[in-house]
mmCIF file of C-alpha atoms and ligand atoms in Angstrom:
data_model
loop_
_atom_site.group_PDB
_atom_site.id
_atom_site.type_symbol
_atom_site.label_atom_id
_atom_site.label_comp_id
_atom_site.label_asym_id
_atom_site.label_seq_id
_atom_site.Cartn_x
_atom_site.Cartn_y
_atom_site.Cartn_z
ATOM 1 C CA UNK A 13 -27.508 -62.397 91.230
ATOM 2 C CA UNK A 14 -29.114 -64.214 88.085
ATOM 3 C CA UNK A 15 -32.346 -62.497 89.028
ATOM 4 C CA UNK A 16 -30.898 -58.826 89.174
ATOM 5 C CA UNK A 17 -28.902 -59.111 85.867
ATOM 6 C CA UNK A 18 -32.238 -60.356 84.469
ATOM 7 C CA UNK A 19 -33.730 -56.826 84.842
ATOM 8 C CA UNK A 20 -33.092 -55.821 81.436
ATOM 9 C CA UNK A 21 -35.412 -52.971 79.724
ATOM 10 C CA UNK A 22 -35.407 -51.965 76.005
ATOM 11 C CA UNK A 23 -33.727 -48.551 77.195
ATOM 12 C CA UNK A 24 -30.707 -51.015 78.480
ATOM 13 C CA UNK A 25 -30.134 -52.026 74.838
ATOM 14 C CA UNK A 26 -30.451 -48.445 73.061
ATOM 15 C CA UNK A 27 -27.707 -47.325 75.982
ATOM 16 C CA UNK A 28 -25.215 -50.186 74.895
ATOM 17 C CA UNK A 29 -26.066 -49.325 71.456
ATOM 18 C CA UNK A 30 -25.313 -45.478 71.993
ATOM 19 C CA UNK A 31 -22.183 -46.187 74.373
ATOM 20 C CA UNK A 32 -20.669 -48.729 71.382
ATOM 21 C CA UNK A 33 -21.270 -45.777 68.870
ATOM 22 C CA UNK A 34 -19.738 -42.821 71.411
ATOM 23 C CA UNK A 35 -16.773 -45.295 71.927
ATOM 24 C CA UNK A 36 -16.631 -46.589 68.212
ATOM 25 C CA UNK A 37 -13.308 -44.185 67.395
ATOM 26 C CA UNK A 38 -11.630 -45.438 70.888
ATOM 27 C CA UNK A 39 -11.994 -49.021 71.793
ATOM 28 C CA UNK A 40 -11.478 -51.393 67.975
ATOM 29 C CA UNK A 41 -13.976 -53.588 66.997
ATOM 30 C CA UNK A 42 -11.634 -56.507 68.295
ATOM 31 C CA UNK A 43 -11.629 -55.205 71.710
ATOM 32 C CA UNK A 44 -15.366 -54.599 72.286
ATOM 33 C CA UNK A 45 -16.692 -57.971 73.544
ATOM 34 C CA UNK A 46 -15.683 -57.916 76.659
ATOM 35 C CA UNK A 47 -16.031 -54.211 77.129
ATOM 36 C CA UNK A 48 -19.677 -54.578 75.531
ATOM 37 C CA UNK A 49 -20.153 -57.385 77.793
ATOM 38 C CA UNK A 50 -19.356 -55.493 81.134
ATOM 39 C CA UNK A 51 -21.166 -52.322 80.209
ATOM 40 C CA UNK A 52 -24.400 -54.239 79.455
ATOM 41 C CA UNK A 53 -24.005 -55.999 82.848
ATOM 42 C CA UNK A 54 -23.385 -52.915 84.498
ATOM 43 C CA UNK A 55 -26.398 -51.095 82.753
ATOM 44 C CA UNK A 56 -29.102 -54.210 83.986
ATOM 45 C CA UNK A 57 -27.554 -54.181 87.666
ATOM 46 C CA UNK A 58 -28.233 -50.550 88.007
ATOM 47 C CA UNK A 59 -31.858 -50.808 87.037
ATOM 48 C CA UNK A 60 -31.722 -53.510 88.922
ATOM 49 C CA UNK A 61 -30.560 -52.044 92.192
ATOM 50 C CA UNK A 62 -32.016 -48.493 91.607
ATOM 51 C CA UNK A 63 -28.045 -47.561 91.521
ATOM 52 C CA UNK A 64 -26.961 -43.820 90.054
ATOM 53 C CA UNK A 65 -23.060 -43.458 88.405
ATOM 54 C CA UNK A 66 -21.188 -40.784 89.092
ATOM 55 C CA UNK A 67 -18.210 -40.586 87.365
ATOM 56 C CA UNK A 68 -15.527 -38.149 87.488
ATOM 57 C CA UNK A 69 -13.915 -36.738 84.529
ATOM 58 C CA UNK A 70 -10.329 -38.813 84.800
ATOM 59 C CA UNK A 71 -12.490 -41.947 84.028
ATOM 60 C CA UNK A 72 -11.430 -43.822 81.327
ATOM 61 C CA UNK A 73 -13.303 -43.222 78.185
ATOM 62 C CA UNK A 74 -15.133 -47.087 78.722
ATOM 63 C CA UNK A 75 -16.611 -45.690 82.102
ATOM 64 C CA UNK A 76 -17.310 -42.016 81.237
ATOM 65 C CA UNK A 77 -19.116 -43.006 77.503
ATOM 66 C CA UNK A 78 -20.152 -46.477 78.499
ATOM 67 C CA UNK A 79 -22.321 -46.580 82.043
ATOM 68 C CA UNK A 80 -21.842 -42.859 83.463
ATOM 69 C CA UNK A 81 -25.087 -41.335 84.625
ATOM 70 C CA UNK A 82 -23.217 -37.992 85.873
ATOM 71 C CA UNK A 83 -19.792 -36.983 84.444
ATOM 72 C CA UNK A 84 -18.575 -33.896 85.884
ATOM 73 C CA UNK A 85 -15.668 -32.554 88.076
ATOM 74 C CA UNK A 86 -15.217 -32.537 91.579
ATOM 75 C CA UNK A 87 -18.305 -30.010 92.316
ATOM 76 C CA UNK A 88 -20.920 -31.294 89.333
ATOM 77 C CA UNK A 89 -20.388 -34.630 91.934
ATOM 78 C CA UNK A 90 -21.223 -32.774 94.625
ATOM 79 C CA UNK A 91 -23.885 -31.182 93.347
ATOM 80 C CA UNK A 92 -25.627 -34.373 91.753
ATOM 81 C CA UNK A 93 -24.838 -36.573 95.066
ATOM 82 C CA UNK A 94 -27.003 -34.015 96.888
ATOM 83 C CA UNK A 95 -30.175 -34.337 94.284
ATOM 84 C CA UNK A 96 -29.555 -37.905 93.584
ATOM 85 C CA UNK A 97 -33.268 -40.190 94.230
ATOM 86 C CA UNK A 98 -31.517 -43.334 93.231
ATOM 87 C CA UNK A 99 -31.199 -45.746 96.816
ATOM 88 C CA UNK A 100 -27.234 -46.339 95.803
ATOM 89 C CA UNK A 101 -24.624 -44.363 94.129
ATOM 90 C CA UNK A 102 -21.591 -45.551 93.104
ATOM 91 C CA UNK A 103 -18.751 -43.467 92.659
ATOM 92 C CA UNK A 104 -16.336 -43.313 90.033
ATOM 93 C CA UNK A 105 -13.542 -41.562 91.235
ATOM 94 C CA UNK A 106 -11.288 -41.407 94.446
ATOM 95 C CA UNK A 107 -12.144 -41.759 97.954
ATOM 96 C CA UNK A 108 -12.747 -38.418 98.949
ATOM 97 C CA UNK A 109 -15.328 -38.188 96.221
ATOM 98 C CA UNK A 110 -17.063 -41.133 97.708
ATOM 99 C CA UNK A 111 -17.170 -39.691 101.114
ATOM 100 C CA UNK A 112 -18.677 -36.400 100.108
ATOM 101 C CA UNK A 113 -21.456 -37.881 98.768
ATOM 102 C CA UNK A 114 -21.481 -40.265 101.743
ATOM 103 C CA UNK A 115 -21.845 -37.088 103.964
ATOM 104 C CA UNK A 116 -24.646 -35.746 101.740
ATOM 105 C CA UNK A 117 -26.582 -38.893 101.875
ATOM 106 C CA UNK A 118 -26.211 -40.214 104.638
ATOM 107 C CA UNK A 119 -29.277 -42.817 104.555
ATOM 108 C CA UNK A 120 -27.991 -44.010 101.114
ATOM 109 C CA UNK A 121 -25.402 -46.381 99.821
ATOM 110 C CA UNK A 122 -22.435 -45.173 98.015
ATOM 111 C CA UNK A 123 -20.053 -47.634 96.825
ATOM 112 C CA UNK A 124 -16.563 -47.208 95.557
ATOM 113 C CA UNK A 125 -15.026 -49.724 93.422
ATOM 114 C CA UNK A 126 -11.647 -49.993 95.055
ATOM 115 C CA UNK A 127 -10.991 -48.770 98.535
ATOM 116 C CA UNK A 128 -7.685 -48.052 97.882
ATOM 117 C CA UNK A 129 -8.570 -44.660 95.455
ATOM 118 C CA UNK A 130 -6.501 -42.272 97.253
ATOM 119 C CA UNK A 131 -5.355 -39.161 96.513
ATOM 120 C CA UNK A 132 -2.114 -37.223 97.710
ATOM 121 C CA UNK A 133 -3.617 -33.727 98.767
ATOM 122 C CA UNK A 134 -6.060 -35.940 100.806
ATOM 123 C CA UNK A 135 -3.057 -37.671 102.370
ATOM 124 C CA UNK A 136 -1.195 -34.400 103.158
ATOM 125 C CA UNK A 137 -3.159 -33.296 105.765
ATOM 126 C CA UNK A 138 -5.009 -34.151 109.124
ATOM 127 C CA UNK A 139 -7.587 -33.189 111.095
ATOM 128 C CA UNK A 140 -5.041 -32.426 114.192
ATOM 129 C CA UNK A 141 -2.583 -30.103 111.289
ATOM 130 C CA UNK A 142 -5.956 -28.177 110.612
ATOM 131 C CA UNK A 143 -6.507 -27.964 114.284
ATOM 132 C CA UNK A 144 -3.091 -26.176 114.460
ATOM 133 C CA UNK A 145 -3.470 -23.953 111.428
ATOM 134 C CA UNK A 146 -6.545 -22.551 113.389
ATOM 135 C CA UNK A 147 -4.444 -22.321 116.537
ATOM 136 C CA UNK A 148 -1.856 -20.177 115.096
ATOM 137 C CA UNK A 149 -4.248 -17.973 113.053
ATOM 138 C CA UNK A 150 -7.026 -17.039 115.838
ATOM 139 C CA UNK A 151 -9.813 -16.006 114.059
ATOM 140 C CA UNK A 152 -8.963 -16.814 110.668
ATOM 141 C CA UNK A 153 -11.876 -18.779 108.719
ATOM 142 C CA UNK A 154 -10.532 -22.133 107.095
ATOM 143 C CA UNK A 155 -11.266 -23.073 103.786
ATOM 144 C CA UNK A 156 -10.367 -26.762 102.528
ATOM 145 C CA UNK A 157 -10.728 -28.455 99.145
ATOM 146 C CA UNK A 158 -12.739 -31.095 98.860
ATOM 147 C CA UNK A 159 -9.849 -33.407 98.371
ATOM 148 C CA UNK A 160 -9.501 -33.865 101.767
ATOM 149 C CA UNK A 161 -10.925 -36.442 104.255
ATOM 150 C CA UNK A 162 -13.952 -36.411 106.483
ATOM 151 C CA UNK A 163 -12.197 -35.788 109.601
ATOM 152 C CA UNK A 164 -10.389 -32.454 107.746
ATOM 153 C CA UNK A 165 -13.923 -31.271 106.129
ATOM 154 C CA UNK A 166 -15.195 -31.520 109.628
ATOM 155 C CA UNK A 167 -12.679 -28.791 111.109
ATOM 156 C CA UNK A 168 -13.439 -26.422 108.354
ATOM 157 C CA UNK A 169 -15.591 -23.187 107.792
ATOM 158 C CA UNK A 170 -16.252 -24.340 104.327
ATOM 159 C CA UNK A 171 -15.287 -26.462 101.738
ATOM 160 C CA UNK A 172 -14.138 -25.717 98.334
ATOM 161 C CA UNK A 173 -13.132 -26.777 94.500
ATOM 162 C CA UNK A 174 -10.692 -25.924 91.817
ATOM 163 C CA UNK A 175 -14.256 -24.934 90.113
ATOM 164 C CA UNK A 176 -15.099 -22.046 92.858
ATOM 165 C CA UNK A 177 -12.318 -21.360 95.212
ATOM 166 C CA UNK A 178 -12.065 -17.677 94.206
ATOM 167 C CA UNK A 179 -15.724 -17.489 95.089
ATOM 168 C CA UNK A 180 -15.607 -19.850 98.448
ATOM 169 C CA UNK A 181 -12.498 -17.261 99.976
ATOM 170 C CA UNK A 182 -14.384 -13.708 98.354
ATOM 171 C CA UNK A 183 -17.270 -15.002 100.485
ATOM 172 C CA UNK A 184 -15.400 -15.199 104.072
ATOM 173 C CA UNK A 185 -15.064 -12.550 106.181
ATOM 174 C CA UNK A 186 -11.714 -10.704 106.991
ATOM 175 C CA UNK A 187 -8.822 -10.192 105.276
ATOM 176 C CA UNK A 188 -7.447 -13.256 105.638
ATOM 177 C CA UNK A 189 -8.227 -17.208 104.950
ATOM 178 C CA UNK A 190 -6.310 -20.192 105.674
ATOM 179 C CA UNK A 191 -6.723 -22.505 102.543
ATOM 180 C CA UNK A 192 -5.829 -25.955 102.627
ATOM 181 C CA UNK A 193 -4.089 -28.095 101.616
ATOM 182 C CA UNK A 194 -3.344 -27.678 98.035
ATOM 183 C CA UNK A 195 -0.115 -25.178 98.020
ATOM 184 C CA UNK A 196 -0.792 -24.605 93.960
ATOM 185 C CA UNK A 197 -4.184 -23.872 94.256
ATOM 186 C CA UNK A 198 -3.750 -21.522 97.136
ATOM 187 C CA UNK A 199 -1.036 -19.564 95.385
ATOM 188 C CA UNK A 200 -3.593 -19.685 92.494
ATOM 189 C CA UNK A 201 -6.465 -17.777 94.205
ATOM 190 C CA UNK A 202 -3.965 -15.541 95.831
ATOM 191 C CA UNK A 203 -3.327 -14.114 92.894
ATOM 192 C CA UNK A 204 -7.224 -13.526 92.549
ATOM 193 C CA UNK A 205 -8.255 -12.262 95.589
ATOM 194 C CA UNK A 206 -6.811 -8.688 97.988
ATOM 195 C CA UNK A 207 -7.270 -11.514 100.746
ATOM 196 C CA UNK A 208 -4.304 -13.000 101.939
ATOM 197 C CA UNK A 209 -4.582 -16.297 102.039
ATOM 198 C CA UNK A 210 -2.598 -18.644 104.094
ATOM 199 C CA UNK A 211 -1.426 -21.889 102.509
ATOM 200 C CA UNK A 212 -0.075 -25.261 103.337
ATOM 201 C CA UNK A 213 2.312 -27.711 101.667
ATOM 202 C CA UNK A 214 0.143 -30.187 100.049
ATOM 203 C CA UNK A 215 0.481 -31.085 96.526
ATOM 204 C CA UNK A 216 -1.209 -33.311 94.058
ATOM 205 C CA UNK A 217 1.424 -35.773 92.522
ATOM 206 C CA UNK A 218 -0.179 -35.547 89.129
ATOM 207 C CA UNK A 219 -0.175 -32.323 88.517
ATOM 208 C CA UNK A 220 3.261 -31.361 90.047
ATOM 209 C CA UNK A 221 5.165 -32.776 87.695
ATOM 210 C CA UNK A 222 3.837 -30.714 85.019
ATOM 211 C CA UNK A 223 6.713 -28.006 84.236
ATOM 212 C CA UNK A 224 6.637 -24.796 82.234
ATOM 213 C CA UNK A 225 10.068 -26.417 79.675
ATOM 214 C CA UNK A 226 7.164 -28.978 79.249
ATOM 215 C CA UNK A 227 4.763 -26.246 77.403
ATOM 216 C CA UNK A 228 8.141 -24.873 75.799
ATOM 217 C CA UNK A 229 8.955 -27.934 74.286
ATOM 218 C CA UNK A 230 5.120 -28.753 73.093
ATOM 219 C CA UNK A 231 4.915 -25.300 71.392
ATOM 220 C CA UNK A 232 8.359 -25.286 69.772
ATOM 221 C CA UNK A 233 7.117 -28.992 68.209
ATOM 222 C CA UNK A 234 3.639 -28.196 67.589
ATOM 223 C CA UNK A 235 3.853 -24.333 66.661
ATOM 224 C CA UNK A 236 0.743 -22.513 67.225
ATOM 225 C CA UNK A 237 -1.251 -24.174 69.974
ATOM 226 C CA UNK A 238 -3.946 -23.709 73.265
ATOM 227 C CA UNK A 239 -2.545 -24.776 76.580
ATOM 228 C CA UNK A 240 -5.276 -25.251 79.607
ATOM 229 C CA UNK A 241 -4.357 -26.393 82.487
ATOM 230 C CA UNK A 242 -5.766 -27.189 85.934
ATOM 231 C CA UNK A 243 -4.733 -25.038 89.147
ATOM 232 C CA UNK A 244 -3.259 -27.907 90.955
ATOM 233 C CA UNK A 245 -0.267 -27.296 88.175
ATOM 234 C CA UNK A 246 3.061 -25.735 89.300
ATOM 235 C CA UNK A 247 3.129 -21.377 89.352
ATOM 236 C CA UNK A 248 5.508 -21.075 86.341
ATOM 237 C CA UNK A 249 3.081 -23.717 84.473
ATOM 238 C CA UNK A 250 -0.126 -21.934 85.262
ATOM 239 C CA UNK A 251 1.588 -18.799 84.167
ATOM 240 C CA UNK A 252 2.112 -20.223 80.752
ATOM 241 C CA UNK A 253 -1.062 -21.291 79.818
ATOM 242 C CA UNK A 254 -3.790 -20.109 78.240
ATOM 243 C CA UNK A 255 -6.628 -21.161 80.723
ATOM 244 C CA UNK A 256 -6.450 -22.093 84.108
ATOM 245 C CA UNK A 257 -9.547 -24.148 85.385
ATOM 246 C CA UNK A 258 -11.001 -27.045 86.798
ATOM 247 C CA UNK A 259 -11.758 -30.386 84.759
ATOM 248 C CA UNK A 260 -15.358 -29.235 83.910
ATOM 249 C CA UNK A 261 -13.965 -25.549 83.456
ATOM 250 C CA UNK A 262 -11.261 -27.160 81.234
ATOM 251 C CA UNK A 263 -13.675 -29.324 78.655
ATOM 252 C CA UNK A 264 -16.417 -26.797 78.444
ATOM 253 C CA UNK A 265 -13.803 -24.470 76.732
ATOM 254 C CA UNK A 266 -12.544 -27.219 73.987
ATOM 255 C CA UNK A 267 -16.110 -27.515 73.514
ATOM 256 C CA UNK A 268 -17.137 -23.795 73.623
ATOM 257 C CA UNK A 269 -14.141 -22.555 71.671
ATOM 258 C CA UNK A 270 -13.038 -25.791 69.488
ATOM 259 C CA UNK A 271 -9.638 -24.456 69.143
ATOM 260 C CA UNK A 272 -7.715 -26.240 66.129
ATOM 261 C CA UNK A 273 -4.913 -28.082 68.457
ATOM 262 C CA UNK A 274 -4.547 -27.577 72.460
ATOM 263 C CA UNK A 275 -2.236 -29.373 75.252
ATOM 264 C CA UNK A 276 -4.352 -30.302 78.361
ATOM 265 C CA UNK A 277 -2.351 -30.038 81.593
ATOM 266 C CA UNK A 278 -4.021 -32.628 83.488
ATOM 267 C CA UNK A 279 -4.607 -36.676 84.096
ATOM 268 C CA UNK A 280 -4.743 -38.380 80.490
ATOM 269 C CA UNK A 281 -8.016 -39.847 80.768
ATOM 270 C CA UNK A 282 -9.578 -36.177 80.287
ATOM 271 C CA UNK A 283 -7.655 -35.719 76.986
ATOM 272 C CA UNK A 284 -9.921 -39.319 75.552
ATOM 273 C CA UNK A 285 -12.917 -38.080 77.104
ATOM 274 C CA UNK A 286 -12.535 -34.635 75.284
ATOM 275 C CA UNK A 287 -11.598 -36.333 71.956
ATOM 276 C CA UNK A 288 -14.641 -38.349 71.663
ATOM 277 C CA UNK A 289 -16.952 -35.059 72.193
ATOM 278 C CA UNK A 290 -14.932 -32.508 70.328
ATOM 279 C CA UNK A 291 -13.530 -35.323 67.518
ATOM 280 C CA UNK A 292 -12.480 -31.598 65.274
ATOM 281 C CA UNK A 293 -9.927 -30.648 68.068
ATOM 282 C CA UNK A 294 -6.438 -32.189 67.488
ATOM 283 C CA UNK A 295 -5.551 -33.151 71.279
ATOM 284 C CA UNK A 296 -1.613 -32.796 72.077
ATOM 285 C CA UNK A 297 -0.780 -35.480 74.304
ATOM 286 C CA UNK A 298 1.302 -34.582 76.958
ATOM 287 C CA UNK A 299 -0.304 -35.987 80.100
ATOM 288 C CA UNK A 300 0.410 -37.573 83.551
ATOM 289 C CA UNK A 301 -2.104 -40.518 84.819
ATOM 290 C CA UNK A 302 -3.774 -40.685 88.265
ATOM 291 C CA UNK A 303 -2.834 -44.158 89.834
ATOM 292 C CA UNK A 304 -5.404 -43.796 92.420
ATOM 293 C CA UNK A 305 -8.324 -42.846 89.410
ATOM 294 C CA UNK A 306 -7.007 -45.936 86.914
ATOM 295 C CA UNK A 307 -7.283 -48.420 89.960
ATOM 296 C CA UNK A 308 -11.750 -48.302 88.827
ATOM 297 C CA UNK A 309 -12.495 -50.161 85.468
ATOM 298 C CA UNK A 310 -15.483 -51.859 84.211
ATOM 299 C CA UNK A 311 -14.901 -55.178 85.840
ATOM 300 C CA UNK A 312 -14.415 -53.837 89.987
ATOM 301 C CA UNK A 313 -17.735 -51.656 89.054
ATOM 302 C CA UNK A 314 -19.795 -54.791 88.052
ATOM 303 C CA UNK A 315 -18.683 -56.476 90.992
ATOM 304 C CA UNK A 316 -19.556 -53.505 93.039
ATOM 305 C CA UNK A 317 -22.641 -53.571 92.033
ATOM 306 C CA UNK A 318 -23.221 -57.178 92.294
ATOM 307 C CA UNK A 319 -21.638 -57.522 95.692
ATOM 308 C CA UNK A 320 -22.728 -54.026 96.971
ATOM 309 C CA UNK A 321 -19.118 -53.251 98.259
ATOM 310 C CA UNK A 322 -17.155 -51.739 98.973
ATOM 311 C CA UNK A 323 -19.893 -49.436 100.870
ATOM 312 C CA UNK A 324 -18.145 -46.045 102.091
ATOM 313 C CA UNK A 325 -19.031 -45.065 105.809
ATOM 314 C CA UNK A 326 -18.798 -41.631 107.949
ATOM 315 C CA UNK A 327 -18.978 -41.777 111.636
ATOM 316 C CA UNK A 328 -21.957 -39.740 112.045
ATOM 317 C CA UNK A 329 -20.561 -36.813 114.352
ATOM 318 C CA UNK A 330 -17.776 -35.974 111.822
ATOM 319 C CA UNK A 331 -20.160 -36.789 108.831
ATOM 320 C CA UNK A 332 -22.783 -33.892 110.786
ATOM 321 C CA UNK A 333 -19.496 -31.246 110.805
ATOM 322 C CA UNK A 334 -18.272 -31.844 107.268
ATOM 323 C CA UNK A 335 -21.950 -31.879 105.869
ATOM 324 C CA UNK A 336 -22.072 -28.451 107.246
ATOM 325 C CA UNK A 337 -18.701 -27.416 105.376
ATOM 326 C CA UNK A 338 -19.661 -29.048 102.077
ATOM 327 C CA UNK A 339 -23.761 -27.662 102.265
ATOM 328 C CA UNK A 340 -21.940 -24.070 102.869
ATOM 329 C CA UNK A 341 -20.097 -24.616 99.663
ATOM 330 C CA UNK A 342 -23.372 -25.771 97.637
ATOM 331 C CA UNK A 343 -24.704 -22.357 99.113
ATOM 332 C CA UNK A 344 -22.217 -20.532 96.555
ATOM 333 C CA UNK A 345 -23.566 -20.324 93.313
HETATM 334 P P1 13P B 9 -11.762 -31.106 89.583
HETATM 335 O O1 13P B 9 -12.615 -30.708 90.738
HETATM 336 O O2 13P B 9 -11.288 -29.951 88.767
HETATM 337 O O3 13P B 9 -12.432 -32.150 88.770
HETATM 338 O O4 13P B 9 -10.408 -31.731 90.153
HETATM 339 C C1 13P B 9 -10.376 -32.883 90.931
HETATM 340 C C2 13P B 9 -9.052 -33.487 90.953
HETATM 341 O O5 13P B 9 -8.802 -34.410 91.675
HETATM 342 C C3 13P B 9 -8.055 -32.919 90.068
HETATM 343 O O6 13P B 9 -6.870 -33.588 90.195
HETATM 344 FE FE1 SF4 B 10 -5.689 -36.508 93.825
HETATM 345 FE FE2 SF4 B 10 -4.093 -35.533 91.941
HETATM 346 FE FE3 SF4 B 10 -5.285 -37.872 91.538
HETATM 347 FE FE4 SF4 B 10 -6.717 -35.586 91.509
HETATM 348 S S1 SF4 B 10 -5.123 -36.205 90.089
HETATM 349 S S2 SF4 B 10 -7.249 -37.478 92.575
HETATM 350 S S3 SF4 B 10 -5.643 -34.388 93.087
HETATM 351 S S4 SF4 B 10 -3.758 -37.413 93.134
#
């Protein structure tokens, strides 16, 4: 290992330098040793194993500013996994994002820092419950969101994101699509399509606990304010916002529109990431972490990339089927 964290290159230096001055408002003085320490680590083992970081936008602000290569949302992953010439990629983010960009590459390595990233709308369905859907709706195409597993990619027409869903079910034929398994979402498009789309019960347990007395409350204490929030939020809490998008969808306008104050409905991370970049925008805090995102820091990426675990696999058959759902999706522009 001596020999890999040797690799160091002048550009190593000017990155710790420029992630210490991105994260100067967030992490004190005091606290930047060990964080500095880490991140330069981190910066020579990538070099130093031609490795690519792709982190997802409920990174904490150490990971997104400090060794990030890509930052994006669910489908700026995607999209980067599938262009990616580095020989390993490690993910940032929960399993499923990991496994997509298994299925894209699948002669690559792609590490994930902690096996044990989950995420609830990936847990709330199967393969066998998709198998059913399809079953009961003969003829129906199936659309699933890309927080799903492998095996439920694999039994899909297509994949989507919160980022293009209205654009993945406008570009199916009939009049109807089964979209799974995020119930929110689903009622979300609905409202944004003549299709009729067909939903199931799966919910993300960050983002259902928003509630619409939750925006009450922040605008009677905070008077005139922007709320955006992301479409795996509640009906009555989507209705009371301002924007509705996805976590690239949802920064792009604080940055676009630097509204004076503004509530984020989403995991708290994004809320530090969006500070540091749009430092004029007061942030209302009012968020709900991701367990399954917070279980990645600085330390389980070093050792990822100094032990090269934990490497993500896809049996190849269901790997072929899913590819073919997510490369569909890639199609959409
Ligand atoms: P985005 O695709 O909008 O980044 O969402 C992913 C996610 O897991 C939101 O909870
Ligand atoms: Fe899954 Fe929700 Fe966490 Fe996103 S925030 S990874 S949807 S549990």
């Amino acid at each position: 290992m001596a020999a890999l964290a040797e690799a160091v290159s002048a550009s190593d230096g000017t990155r710790l330098e420029a992630a210490r001055r991105r994260l100067a408002g967030i992490i004190p003085d005091t606290e930047w040793g060990e964080v500095g320490q880490d991140i330069d680590a981190i910066l020579r083992l990538k070099r130093a194993r031609n490795a690519v970081i792709l982190a997802h936008n409920y990174q904490t602000p150490d990971i997104y500013h400090g060794v990030a290569d890509i930052v994006g949302d669910s489908l700026a992953l995607a999209r980067e996994a599938a262009r990616t010439d580095a020989d390993v990629i490690v993910l940032c983010g929960v399993h499923f994002m990991a496994e997509t960009a298994k299925i894209l590459n699948p002669g690559k390595t792609v590490l994930i820092p902690d096996l044990a990233a989950g995420c609830s709308l990936a847990d709330s369905i199967t393969a066998a419950d998709v198998r059913l859907m399809r079953a009961r709706h003969p003829g129906v195409p199936v659309a699933v969101y890309v927080n799903t597993s492998a095996e439920v990619k694999a039994e899909a027409d297509i994949c989507c994101t919160s980022g293009n869903a209205e654009k993945v079910v406008e570009s199916l034929p009939g009049e109807a699509v089964i979209f799974l398994p995020d119930e929110y979402l689903a009622n979300w498009v609905a409202g944004r399509t003549r299709k009729r789309i067909i939903a199931w019960h799966g919910h993300c347990e960050v983002h259902e606990r928003f509630t619409a007395a939750d925006i009450a409350r922040v605008r009677l204490e905070h008077g005139r304010l922007d709320v955006i929030a992301h479409p795996e939020c509640p009906p009555d809490v989507l209705a009371a916002a301002d924007f509705v998008g996805s976590t690239a969808q949802m920064t792009d306008w604080v940055k676009t529109r630097r509204p004076p104050k503004v509530l984020l409905l989403t995991e708290c991370s994004m809320s530090d990431n969006v500070a540091a970049e749009a430092p004029d925008v007061e942030l209302v805090r009012a968020c709900n972490l991701c367990p399954h995102m917070k279980r990645i820091d600085l330390a389980n990426i070093r050792a990822s990339l100094e032990t090269m675990t934990h490497a993500v696999e896809v049996d190849p058959e269901i790997a072929a089927r899913a590819r073919r759902s997510v490369e569909r999706m890639l199609e959409i522009r």
